[in-house]
PDB file of C-alpha atoms in Angstrom:
ATOM      1  CA  UNK D   1      72.870 114.766 114.294  1.00 45.00           C
ATOM      2  CA  UNK D   2      69.149 114.307 114.849  1.00 56.00           C
ATOM      3  CA  UNK D   3      68.871 117.912 116.027  1.00 54.00           C
ATOM      4  CA  UNK D   4      70.582 119.344 112.947  1.00 73.00           C
ATOM      5  CA  UNK D   5      70.517 116.773 110.139  1.00 81.00           C
ATOM      6  CA  UNK D   6      71.157 119.406 107.444  1.00 88.00           C
ATOM      7  CA  UNK D   7      74.038 121.129 109.239  1.00 90.00           C
ATOM      8  CA  UNK D   8      77.640 120.048 108.541  1.00 93.00           C
ATOM      9  CA  UNK D   9      79.106 120.961 111.960  1.00 91.00           C
ATOM     10  CA  UNK D  10      77.881 117.915 113.926  1.00 91.00           C
ATOM     11  CA  UNK D  11      79.109 115.591 111.186  1.00 92.00           C
ATOM     12  CA  UNK D  12      82.485 117.319 111.034  1.00 93.00           C
ATOM     13  CA  UNK D  13      82.858 117.039 114.797  1.00 92.00           C
ATOM     14  CA  UNK D  14      81.849 113.372 114.744  1.00 93.00           C
ATOM     15  CA  UNK D  15      84.373 112.750 111.949  1.00 94.00           C
ATOM     16  CA  UNK D  16      87.106 114.405 114.032  1.00 93.00           C
ATOM     17  CA  UNK D  17      86.242 112.197 116.992  1.00 93.00           C
ATOM     18  CA  UNK D  18      86.263 109.065 114.836  1.00 94.00           C
ATOM     19  CA  UNK D  19      89.716 109.977 113.498  1.00 94.00           C
ATOM     20  CA  UNK D  20      91.011 110.328 117.054  1.00 93.00           C
ATOM     21  CA  UNK D  21      89.454 106.947 117.868  1.00 94.00           C
ATOM     22  CA  UNK D  22      91.372 105.481 114.902  1.00 94.00           C
ATOM     23  CA  UNK D  23      88.275 104.627 112.883  1.00 96.00           C
ATOM     24  CA  UNK D  24      89.219 106.216 109.555  1.00 96.00           C
ATOM     25  CA  UNK D  25      86.776 104.240 107.423  1.00 96.00           C
ATOM     26  CA  UNK D  26      83.741 105.450 109.383  1.00 96.00           C
ATOM     27  CA  UNK D  27      85.283 108.919 109.802  1.00 96.00           C
ATOM     28  CA  UNK D  28      85.710 109.229 106.046  1.00 97.00           C
ATOM     29  CA  UNK D  29      82.036 108.513 105.386  1.00 97.00           C
ATOM     30  CA  UNK D  30      80.954 111.052 108.000  1.00 96.00           C
ATOM     31  CA  UNK D  31      83.450 113.714 106.847  1.00 97.00           C
ATOM     32  CA  UNK D  32      82.460 113.315 103.198  1.00 97.00           C
ATOM     33  CA  UNK D  33      78.818 113.716 104.240  1.00 96.00           C
ATOM     34  CA  UNK D  34      79.727 116.926 106.097  1.00 95.00           C
ATOM     35  CA  UNK D  35      81.422 118.133 102.904  1.00 97.00           C
ATOM     36  CA  UNK D  36      78.267 117.488 100.856  1.00 96.00           C
ATOM     37  CA  UNK D  37      76.378 119.564 103.440  1.00 95.00           C
ATOM     38  CA  UNK D  38      78.745 122.464 102.828  1.00 95.00           C
ATOM     39  CA  UNK D  39      81.772 122.041 105.097  1.00 95.00           C
ATOM     40  CA  UNK D  40      84.555 122.834 102.662  1.00 95.00           C
ATOM     41  CA  UNK D  41      86.874 124.563 105.125  1.00 95.00           C
ATOM     42  CA  UNK D  42      90.601 123.860 105.047  1.00 94.00           C
ATOM     43  CA  UNK D  43      90.252 121.877 108.284  1.00 94.00           C
ATOM     44  CA  UNK D  44      87.470 119.710 106.858  1.00 96.00           C
ATOM     45  CA  UNK D  45      89.472 118.964 103.709  1.00 96.00           C
ATOM     46  CA  UNK D  46      92.568 118.237 105.797  1.00 95.00           C
ATOM     47  CA  UNK D  47      90.599 115.811 107.975  1.00 96.00           C
ATOM     48  CA  UNK D  48      89.295 114.005 104.893  1.00 97.00           C
ATOM     49  CA  UNK D  49      92.913 113.772 103.730  1.00 96.00           C
ATOM     50  CA  UNK D  50      93.921 112.321 107.098  1.00 95.00           C
ATOM     51  CA  UNK D  51      91.186 109.696 106.828  1.00 97.00           C
ATOM     52  CA  UNK D  52      92.415 108.714 103.368  1.00 96.00           C
ATOM     53  CA  UNK D  53      96.005 108.672 104.652  1.00 93.00           C
ATOM     54  CA  UNK D  54      95.037 106.328 107.484  1.00 94.00           C
ATOM     55  CA  UNK D  55      93.354 104.097 104.914  1.00 96.00           C
ATOM     56  CA  UNK D  56      96.629 104.150 102.921  1.00 93.00           C
ATOM     57  CA  UNK D  57      95.026 105.912  99.950  1.00 95.00           C
ATOM     58  CA  UNK D  58      97.995 108.199  99.449  1.00 91.00           C
ATOM     59  CA  UNK D  59      96.952 109.920  96.214  1.00 92.00           C
ATOM     60  CA  UNK D  60      93.492 110.743  97.607  1.00 96.00           C
ATOM     61  CA  UNK D  61      95.092 112.051 100.819  1.00 95.00           C
ATOM     62  CA  UNK D  62      97.479 114.236  98.834  1.00 93.00           C
ATOM     63  CA  UNK D  63      94.612 115.577  96.732  1.00 95.00           C
ATOM     64  CA  UNK D  64      92.686 116.668  99.820  1.00 96.00           C
ATOM     65  CA  UNK D  65      95.787 118.133 101.491  1.00 94.00           C
ATOM     66  CA  UNK D  66      96.409 120.182  98.339  1.00 93.00           C
ATOM     67  CA  UNK D  67      92.779 121.358  98.273  1.00 96.00           C
ATOM     68  CA  UNK D  68      93.119 122.427 101.924  1.00 95.00           C
ATOM     69  CA  UNK D  69      96.320 124.318 101.104  1.00 92.00           C
ATOM     70  CA  UNK D  70      94.543 126.289  98.370  1.00 94.00           C
ATOM     71  CA  UNK D  71      92.262 127.660 101.090  1.00 94.00           C
ATOM     72  CA  UNK D  72      94.813 128.056 103.915  1.00 89.00           C
ATOM     73  CA  UNK D  73      98.195 128.301 102.209  1.00 85.00           C
ATOM     74  CA  UNK D  74     100.515 128.142 105.212  1.00 80.00           C
ATOM     75  CA  UNK D  75      98.614 125.947 107.689  1.00 84.00           C
ATOM     76  CA  UNK D  76     101.614 124.222 109.352  1.00 84.00           C
ATOM     77  CA  UNK D  77      99.877 120.917 110.090  1.00 86.00           C
ATOM     78  CA  UNK D  78      98.799 120.593 106.470  1.00 89.00           C
ATOM     79  CA  UNK D  79     102.181 121.672 105.056  1.00 87.00           C
ATOM     80  CA  UNK D  80     103.945 119.199 107.375  1.00 85.00           C
ATOM     81  CA  UNK D  81     101.714 116.222 106.552  1.00 87.00           C
ATOM     82  CA  UNK D  82     101.775 117.043 102.837  1.00 88.00           C
ATOM     83  CA  UNK D  83     105.584 117.152 103.021  1.00 88.00           C
ATOM     84  CA  UNK D  84     105.647 113.690 104.603  1.00 86.00           C
ATOM     85  CA  UNK D  85     103.549 112.416 101.698  1.00 89.00           C
ATOM     86  CA  UNK D  86     105.901 114.046  99.177  1.00 87.00           C
ATOM     87  CA  UNK D  87     108.854 112.325 100.846  1.00 86.00           C
ATOM     88  CA  UNK D  88     107.016 109.007 100.835  1.00 85.00           C
ATOM     89  CA  UNK D  89     106.259 109.445  97.129  1.00 86.00           C
ATOM     90  CA  UNK D  90     109.900 110.333  96.363  1.00 86.00           C
ATOM     91  CA  UNK D  91     109.298 114.050  95.699  1.00 86.00           C
ATOM     92  CA  UNK D  92     112.368 114.979  97.742  1.00 84.00           C
ATOM     93  CA  UNK D  93     112.964 118.597  96.670  1.00 83.00           C
ATOM     94  CA  UNK D  94     109.558 119.915  97.708  1.00 83.00           C
ATOM     95  CA  UNK D  95     109.199 117.319 100.447  1.00 82.00           C
ATOM     96  CA  UNK D  96     112.300 118.415 102.363  1.00 83.00           C
ATOM     97  CA  UNK D  97     111.538 122.098 101.807  1.00 81.00           C
ATOM     98  CA  UNK D  98     108.025 121.803 103.225  1.00 81.00           C
ATOM     99  CA  UNK D  99     109.049 119.317 105.897  1.00 81.00           C
ATOM    100  CA  UNK D 100     111.570 121.840 107.189  1.00 75.00           C
ATOM    101  CA  UNK D 101     108.874 124.550 107.198  1.00 71.00           C
ATOM    102  CA  UNK D 102     106.505 122.343 109.199  1.00 67.00           C
ATOM    103  CA  UNK D 103     109.198 120.914 111.477  1.00 67.00           C
ATOM    104  CA  UNK D 104     109.045 123.713 114.024  1.00 59.00           C
ATOM    105  CA  UNK D 105     105.342 123.045 114.554  1.00 59.00           C
ATOM    106  CA  UNK D 106     105.612 119.282 115.113  1.00 53.00           C
ATOM    107  CA  UNK D 107     107.498 117.750 118.013  1.00 48.00           C
ATOM    108  CA  UNK D 108     106.608 114.081 117.582  1.00 50.00           C
ATOM    109  CA  UNK D 109     108.751 111.416 115.964  1.00 44.00           C
ATOM    110  CA  UNK D 110     107.742 110.059 112.610  1.00 45.00           C
ATOM    111  CA  UNK D 111     109.011 107.653 109.986  1.00 42.00           C
ATOM    112  CA  UNK D 112     108.825 108.306 106.283  1.00 41.00           C
ATOM    113  CA  UNK D 113     109.398 105.411 103.912  1.00 38.00           C
ATOM    114  CA  UNK D 114     110.650 106.237 100.438  1.00 36.00           C
ATOM    115  CA  UNK D 115     111.222 104.035  97.406  1.00 35.00           C
ATOM    116  CA  UNK D 116     114.681 105.394  96.669  1.00 36.00           C
ATOM    117  CA  UNK D 117     116.958 108.188  97.723  1.00 42.00           C
ATOM    118  CA  UNK D 118     119.878 108.927  95.432  1.00 43.00           C
ATOM    119  CA  UNK D 119     119.257 105.524  93.895  1.00 42.00           C
ATOM    120  CA  UNK D 120     120.263 103.433  96.915  1.00 42.00           C
ATOM    121  CA  UNK D 121     118.472 104.325 100.150  1.00 41.00           C
ATOM    122  CA  UNK D 122     115.392 102.382 101.104  1.00 38.00           C
ATOM    123  CA  UNK D 123     114.149 104.243 104.161  1.00 42.00           C
ATOM    124  CA  UNK D 124     114.317 107.736 105.592  1.00 44.00           C
ATOM    125  CA  UNK D 125     113.752 107.893 109.326  1.00 44.00           C
ATOM    126  CA  UNK D 126     113.003 111.384 110.554  1.00 45.00           C
ATOM    127  CA  UNK D 127     113.491 112.310 114.190  1.00 43.00           C
ATOM    128  CA  UNK D 128     111.579 115.489 114.996  1.00 43.00           C
ATOM    129  CA  UNK D 129     111.954 116.053 118.712  1.00 44.00           C
ATOM    130  CA  UNK D 130     112.925 119.668 118.136  1.00 44.00           C
ATOM    131  CA  UNK D 131     115.965 118.846 115.983  1.00 44.00           C
ATOM    132  CA  UNK D 132     116.251 117.701 112.425  1.00 45.00           C
ATOM    133  CA  UNK D 133     118.385 114.561 112.346  1.00 45.00           C
ATOM    134  CA  UNK D 134     117.753 112.113 109.570  1.00 46.00           C
ATOM    135  CA  UNK D 135     118.899 108.531 109.224  1.00 46.00           C
ATOM    136  CA  UNK D 136     119.377 107.221 105.741  1.00 44.00           C
ATOM    137  CA  UNK D 137     119.511 103.426 105.600  1.00 43.00           C
ATOM    138  CA  UNK D 138     121.568 102.146 102.684  1.00 41.00           C
ATOM    139  CA  UNK D 139     121.827  98.375 102.699  1.00 43.00           C
ATOM    140  CA  UNK D 140     123.519  97.383 105.960  1.00 43.00           C
ATOM    141  CA  UNK D 141     124.966 100.833 106.741  1.00 43.00           C
ATOM    142  CA  UNK D 142     123.300 103.768 108.446  1.00 43.00           C
ATOM    143  CA  UNK D 143     124.391 107.356 107.914  1.00 43.00           C
ATOM    144  CA  UNK D 144     123.125 110.249 110.023  1.00 43.00           C
ATOM    145  CA  UNK D 145     122.804 113.708 108.511  1.00 42.00           C
ATOM    146  CA  UNK D 146     121.487 116.973 109.792  1.00 42.00           C
ATOM    147  CA  UNK D 147     118.711 118.498 107.724  1.00 43.00           C
ATOM    148  CA  UNK D 148     120.951 120.999 105.904  1.00 41.00           C
ATOM    149  CA  UNK D 149     123.005 118.115 104.489  1.00 39.00           C
ATOM    150  CA  UNK D 150     119.925 116.597 102.889  1.00 40.00           C
ATOM    151  CA  UNK D 151     118.807 119.547 100.782  1.00 36.00           C
ATOM    152  CA  UNK D 152     118.816 118.203  97.235  1.00 31.00           C
TER     153      UNK D 152
END
């Protein structure tokens, strides 16, 4: 950054690296600085959202994901991560719709925790290794549904 202190690109790249190194607090500072220097691309906003997400600042993360989606409407990684936040926040209608849209682009397993589902479920575990099976934990029982069964 000494060679180009007024250019956002080195700061954006450094922020990306810090996110990969699981240092979201430092990454956030660097990424926000890159934004003040003019990096307002969908990827930059998404990365800021990821930093906030890793710091468990869900509403800030969602805000940045939404800003990124206004620039790049159908970016699958943003749609997918935004959907996971909607599910976590209990916004099931849009969450499942967007999760399904992003599912084909993500092949890793993930867990989404929700406050309630139909008034009784406490956790939604999503298995995304190419198929859409969902486990809904209700008290001591576990029910497994395919994605089509979970459309609200």
